[in-house]
PDB file of C-alpha atoms in Angstrom:
ATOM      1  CA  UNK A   1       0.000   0.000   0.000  1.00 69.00           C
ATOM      2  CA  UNK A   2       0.634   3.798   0.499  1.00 71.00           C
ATOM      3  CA  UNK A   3       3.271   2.774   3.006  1.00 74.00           C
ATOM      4  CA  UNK A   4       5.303   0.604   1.488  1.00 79.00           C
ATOM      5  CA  UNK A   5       5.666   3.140  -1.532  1.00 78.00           C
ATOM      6  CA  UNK A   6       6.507   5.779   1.046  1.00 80.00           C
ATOM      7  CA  UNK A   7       9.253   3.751   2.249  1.00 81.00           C
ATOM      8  CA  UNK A   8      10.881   3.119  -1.324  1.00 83.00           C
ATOM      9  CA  UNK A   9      10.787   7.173  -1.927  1.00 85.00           C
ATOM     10  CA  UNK A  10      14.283   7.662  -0.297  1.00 86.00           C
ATOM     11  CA  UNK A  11      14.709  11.033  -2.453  1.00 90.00           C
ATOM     12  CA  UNK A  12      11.143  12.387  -1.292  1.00 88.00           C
ATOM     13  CA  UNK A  13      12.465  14.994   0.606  1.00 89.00           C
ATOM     14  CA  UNK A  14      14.365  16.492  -2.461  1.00 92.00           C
ATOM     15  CA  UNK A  15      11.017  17.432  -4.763  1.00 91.00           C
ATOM     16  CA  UNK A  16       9.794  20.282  -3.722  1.00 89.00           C
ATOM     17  CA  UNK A  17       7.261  20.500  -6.581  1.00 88.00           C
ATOM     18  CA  UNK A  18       6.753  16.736  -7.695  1.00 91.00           C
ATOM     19  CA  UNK A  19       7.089  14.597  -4.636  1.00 90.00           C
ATOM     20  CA  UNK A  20       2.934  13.793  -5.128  1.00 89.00           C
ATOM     21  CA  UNK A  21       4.469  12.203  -8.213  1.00 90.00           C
ATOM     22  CA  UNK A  22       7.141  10.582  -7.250  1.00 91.00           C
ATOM     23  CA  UNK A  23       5.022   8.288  -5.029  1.00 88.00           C
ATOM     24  CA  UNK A  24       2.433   8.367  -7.768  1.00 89.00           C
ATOM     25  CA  UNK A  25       5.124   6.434  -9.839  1.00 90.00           C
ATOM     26  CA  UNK A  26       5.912   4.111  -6.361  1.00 87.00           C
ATOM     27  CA  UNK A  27       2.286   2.992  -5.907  1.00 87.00           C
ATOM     28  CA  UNK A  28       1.399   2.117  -9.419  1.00 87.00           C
ATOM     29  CA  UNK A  29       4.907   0.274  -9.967  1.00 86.00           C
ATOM     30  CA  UNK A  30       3.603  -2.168  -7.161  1.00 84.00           C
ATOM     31  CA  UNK A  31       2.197  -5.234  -8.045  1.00 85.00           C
ATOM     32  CA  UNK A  32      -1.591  -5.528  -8.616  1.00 87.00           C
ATOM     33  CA  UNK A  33      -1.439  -1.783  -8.886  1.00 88.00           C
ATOM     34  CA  UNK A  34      -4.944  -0.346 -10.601  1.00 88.00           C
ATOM     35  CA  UNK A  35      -6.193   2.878 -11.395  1.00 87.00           C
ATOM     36  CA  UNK A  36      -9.502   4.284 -11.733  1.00 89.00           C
ATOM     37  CA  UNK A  37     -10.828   7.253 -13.320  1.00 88.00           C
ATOM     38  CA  UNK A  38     -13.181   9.536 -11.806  1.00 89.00           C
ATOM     39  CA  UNK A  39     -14.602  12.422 -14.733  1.00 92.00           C
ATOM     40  CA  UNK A  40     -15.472  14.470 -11.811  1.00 90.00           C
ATOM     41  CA  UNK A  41     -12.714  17.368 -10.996  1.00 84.00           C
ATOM     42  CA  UNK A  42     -11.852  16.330  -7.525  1.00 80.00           C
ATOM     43  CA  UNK A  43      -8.882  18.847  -6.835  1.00 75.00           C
ATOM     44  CA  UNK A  44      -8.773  22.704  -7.342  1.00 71.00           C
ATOM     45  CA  UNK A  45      -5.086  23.482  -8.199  1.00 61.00           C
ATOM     46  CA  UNK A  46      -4.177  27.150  -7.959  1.00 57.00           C
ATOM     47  CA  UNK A  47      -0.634  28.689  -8.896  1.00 56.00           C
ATOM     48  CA  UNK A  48       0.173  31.842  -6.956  1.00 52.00           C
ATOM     49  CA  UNK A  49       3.378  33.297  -5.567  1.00 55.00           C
ATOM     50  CA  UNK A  50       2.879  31.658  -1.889  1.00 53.00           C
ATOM     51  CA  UNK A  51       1.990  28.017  -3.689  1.00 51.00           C
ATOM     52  CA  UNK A  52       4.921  25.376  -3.605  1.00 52.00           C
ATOM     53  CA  UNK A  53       4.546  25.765  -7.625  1.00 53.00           C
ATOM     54  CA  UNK A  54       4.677  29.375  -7.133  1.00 53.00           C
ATOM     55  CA  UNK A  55       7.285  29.981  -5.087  1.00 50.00           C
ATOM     56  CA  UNK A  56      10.165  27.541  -6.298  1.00 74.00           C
ATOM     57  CA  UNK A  57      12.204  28.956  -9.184  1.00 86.00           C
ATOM     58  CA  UNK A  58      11.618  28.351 -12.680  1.00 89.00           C
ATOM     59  CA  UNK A  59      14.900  25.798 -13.548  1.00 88.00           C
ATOM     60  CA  UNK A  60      14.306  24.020 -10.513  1.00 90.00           C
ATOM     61  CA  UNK A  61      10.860  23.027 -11.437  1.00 89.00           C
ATOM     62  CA  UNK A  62      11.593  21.983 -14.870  1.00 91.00           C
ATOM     63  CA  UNK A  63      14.270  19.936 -13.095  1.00 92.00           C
ATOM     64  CA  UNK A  64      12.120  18.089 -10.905  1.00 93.00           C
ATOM     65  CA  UNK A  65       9.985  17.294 -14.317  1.00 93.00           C
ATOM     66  CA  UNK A  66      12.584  15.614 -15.604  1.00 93.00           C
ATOM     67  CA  UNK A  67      13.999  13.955 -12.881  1.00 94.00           C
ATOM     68  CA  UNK A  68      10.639  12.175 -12.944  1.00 94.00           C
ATOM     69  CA  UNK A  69      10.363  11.388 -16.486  1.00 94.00           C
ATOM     70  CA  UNK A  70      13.948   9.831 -16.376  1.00 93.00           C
ATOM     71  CA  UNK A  71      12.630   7.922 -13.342  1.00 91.00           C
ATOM     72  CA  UNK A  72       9.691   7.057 -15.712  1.00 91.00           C
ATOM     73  CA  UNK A  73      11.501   5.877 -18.598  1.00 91.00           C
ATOM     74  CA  UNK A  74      13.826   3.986 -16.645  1.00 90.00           C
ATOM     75  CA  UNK A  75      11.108   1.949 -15.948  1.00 89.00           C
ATOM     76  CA  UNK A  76      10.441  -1.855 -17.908  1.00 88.00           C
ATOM     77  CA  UNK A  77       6.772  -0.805 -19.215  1.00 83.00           C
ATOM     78  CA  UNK A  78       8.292   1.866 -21.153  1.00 83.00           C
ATOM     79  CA  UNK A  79      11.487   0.514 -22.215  1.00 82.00           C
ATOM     80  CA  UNK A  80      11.691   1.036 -25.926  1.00 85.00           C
ATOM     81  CA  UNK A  81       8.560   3.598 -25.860  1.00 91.00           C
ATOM     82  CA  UNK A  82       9.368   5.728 -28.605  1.00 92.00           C
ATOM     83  CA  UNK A  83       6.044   7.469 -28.406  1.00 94.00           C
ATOM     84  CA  UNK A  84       6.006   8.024 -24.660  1.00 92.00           C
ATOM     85  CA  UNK A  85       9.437   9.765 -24.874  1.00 92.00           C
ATOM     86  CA  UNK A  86       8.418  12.031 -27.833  1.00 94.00           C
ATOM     87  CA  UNK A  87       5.502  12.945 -25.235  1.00 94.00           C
ATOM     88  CA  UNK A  88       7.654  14.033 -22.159  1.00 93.00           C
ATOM     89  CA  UNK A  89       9.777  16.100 -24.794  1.00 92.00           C
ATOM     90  CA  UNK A  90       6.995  17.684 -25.476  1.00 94.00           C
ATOM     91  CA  UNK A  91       5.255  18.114 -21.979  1.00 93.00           C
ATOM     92  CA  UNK A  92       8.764  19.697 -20.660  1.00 93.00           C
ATOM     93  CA  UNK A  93       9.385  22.256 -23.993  1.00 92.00           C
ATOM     94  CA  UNK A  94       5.508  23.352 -23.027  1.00 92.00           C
ATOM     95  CA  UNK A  95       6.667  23.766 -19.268  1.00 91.00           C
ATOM     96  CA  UNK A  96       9.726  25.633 -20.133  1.00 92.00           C
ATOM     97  CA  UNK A  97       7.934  28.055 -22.460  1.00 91.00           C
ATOM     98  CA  UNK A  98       5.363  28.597 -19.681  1.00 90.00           C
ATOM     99  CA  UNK A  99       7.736  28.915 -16.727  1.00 89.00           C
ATOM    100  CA  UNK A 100       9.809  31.440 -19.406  1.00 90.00           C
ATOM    101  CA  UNK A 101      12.835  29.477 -19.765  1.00 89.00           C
ATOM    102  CA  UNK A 102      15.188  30.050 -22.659  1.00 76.00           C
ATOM    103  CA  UNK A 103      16.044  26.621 -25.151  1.00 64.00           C
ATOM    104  CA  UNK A 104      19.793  27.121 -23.061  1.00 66.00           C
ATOM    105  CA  UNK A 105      17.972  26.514 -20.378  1.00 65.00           C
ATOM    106  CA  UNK A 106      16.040  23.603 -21.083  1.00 63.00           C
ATOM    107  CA  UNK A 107      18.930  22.159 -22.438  1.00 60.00           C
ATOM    108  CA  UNK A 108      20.616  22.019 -19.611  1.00 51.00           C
ATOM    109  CA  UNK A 109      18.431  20.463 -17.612  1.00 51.00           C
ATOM    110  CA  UNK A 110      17.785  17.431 -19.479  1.00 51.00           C
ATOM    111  CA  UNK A 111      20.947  16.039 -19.041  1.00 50.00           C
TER     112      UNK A 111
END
């Protein structure tokens, strides 16, 4: 359960923006691991200067992004997964232009 994927986040305390993901990734990596989808908005998710989204700086949110998508890819079911790479490229060029970061920038960080 929720515990045992708590335990096997031993670099939770370094996200600062994706750490809901990071165990996100630990609970559905665990065998028998299902998903359901609800239509229904169930969360309200506000960006404003005091928010953790908010208040980190730009680079080191796009870094957290892709520390999780190497974590992702890293993973067996998307070993090979052409398409799936293609659409975390994407995802973190659309972050970088929101968060105003230059192409230097996002260069950087994906390494």
């Amino acid at each position: 359960g929720w515990e045992c994927a708590l335990g096997r986040c031993r670099d939770l305390e370094t996200f600062h923006i994706a750490g809901d993901w990071r165990i996100y990734v630990e609970l559905l990596t665990a065998p028998g691991a299902q998903v359901a989808y609800v239509v229904r908005s169930l969360n309200d998710h506000r960006r404003h200067g005091a928010s953790a989204t908010g208040s980190v700086a730009s680079s080191r949110h796009l870094a957290e992004i892709v520390r999780m998508h190497h974590l992702i890819r890293d993973l067996p079911v998307f070993a090979n997964d052409a398409e799936a790479s293609l659409r975390r490229e994407s995802y973190r060029s659309e972050v970088a232009r929101t968060l105003g970061l230059s192409e230097k920038e996002m260069e950087l960080e994906d390494n």
